[in-house]
Tab-separated table of C-alpha atoms in Angstrom:
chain	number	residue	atom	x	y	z
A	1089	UNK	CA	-83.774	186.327	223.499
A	1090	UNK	CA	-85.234	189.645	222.848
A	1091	UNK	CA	-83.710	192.453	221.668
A	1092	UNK	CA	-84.759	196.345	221.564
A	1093	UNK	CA	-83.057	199.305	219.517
A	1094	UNK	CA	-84.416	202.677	219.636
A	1095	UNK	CA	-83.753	205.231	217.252
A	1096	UNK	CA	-84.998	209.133	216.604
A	1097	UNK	CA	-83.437	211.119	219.790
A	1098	UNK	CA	-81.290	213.684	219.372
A	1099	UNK	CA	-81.724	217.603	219.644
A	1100	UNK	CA	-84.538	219.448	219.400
A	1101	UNK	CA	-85.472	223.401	220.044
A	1102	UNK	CA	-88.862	224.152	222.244
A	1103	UNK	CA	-91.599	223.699	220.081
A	1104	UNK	CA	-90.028	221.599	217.744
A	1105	UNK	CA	-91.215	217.751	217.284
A	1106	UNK	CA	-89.176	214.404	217.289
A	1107	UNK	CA	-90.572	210.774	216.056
A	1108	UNK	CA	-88.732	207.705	218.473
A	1109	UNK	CA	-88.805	204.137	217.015
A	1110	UNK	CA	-88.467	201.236	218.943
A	1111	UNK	CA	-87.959	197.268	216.606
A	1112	UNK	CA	-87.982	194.306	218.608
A	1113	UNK	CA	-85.912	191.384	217.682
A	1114	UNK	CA	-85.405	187.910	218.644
A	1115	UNK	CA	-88.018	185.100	220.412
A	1116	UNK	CA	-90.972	187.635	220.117
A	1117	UNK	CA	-94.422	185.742	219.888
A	1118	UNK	CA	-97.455	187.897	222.653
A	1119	UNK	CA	-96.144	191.019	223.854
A	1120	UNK	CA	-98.944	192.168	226.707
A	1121	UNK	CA	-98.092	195.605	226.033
A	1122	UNK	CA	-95.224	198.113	224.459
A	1123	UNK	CA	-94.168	201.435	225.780
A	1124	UNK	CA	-91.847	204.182	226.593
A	1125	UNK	CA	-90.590	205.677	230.001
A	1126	UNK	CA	-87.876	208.105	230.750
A	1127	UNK	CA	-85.492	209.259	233.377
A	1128	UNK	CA	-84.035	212.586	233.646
A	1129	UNK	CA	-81.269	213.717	236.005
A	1130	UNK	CA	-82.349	213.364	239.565
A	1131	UNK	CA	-85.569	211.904	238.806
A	1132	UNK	CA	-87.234	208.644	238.710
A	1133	UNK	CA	-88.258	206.676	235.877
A	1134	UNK	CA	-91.668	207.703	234.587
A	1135	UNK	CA	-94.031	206.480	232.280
A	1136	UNK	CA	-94.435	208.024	229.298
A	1137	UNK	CA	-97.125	205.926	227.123
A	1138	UNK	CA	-98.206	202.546	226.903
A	1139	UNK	CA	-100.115	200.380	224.679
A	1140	UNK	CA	-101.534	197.494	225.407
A	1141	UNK	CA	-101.882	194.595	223.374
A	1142	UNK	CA	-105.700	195.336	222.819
A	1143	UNK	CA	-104.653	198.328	221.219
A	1144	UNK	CA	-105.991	200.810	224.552
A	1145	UNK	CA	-103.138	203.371	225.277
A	1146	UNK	CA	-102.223	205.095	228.653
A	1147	UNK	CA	-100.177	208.172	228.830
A	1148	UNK	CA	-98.404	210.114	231.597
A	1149	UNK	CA	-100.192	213.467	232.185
A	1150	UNK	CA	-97.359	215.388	231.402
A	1151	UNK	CA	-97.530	214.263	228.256
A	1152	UNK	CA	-101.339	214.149	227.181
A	1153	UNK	CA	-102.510	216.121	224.269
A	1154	UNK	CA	-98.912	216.322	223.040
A	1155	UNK	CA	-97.341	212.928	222.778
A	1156	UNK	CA	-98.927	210.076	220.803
A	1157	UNK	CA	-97.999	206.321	220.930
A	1158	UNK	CA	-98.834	203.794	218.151
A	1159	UNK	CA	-97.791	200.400	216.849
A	1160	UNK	CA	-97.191	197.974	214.173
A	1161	UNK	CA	-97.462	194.299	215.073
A	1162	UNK	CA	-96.064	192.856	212.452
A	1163	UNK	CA	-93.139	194.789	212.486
A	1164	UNK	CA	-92.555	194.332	216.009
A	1165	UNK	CA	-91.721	198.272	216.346
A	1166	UNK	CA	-93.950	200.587	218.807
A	1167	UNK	CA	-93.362	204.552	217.874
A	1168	UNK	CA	-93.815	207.582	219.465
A	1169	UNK	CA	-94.399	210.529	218.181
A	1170	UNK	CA	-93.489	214.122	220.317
A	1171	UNK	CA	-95.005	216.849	219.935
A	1172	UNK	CA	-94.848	220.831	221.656
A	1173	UNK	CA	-91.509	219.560	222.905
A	1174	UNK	CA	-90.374	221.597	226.819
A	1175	UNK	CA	-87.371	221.127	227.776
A	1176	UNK	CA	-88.906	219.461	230.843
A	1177	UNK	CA	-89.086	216.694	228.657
A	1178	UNK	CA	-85.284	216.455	227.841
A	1179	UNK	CA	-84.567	212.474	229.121
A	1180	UNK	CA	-83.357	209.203	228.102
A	1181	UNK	CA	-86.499	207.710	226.487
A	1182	UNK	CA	-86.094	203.577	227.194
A	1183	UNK	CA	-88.606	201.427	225.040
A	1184	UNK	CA	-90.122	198.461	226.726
A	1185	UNK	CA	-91.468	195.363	225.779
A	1186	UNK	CA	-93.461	193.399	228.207
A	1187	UNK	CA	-93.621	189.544	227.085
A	1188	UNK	CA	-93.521	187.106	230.107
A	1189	UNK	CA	-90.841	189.168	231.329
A	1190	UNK	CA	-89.441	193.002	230.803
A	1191	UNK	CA	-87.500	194.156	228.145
A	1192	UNK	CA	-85.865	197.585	227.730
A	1193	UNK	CA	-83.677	198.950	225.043
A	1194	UNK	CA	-80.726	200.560	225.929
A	1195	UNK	CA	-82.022	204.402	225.769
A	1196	UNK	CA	-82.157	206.968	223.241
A	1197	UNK	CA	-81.134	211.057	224.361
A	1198	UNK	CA	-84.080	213.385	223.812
A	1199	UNK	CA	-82.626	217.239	224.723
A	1200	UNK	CA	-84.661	220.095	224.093
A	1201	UNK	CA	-83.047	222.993	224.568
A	1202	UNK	CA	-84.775	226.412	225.124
């Protein structure tokens, strides 16, 4: 019913910056909340940012100060914008969109190489 494709991954050198995109598709009508986690080799999942459907935002705090989330509602497409890239932060960056159920996109490669 829903349907997620990310876009803007790919490489990037330390410092450097990258912009991810997220558009929903589909049966899409109260989303509580948008957001992005990611999962490196031999980690878990972690969150990333959220933001809520009030507009209040939530970030992981090894992103704060450097990563920024924001939205457009009527364009069903949540953004994230990456800043001071590490190459800690090399993952696959999964969009999700929490309705009455989860839904995740399929993953978009962020490497950032030293």
């Amino acid at each position: 019913q829903v349907h997620l494709v990310e876009s803007g991954g790919g490489l990037v050198q330390a410092g450097g910056s990258l912009r991810l995109s997220c558009a929903g598709s589909g049966i899409i009508s109260s989303i509580y909340y948008m957001g992005w986690y990611r999962q490196a080799p031999g980690k878990q999942r972690e969150l990333v940012a959220v933001i809520a459907s009030g507009g209040i935002k939530n970030y992981g705090d090894s992103v704060k100060g450097r990563f920024t989330i924001s939205r457009d509602n009527a364009k069903n497409t949540v953004y994230l914008q990456m800043n001071s890239l590490k190459p800690e932060d090399t993952a696959v960056y999964y969009c999700l969109f929490r309705l009455g159920i989860e839904y995740w996109g399929q993953g978009t490669q962020v490497t950032v190489s030293s």
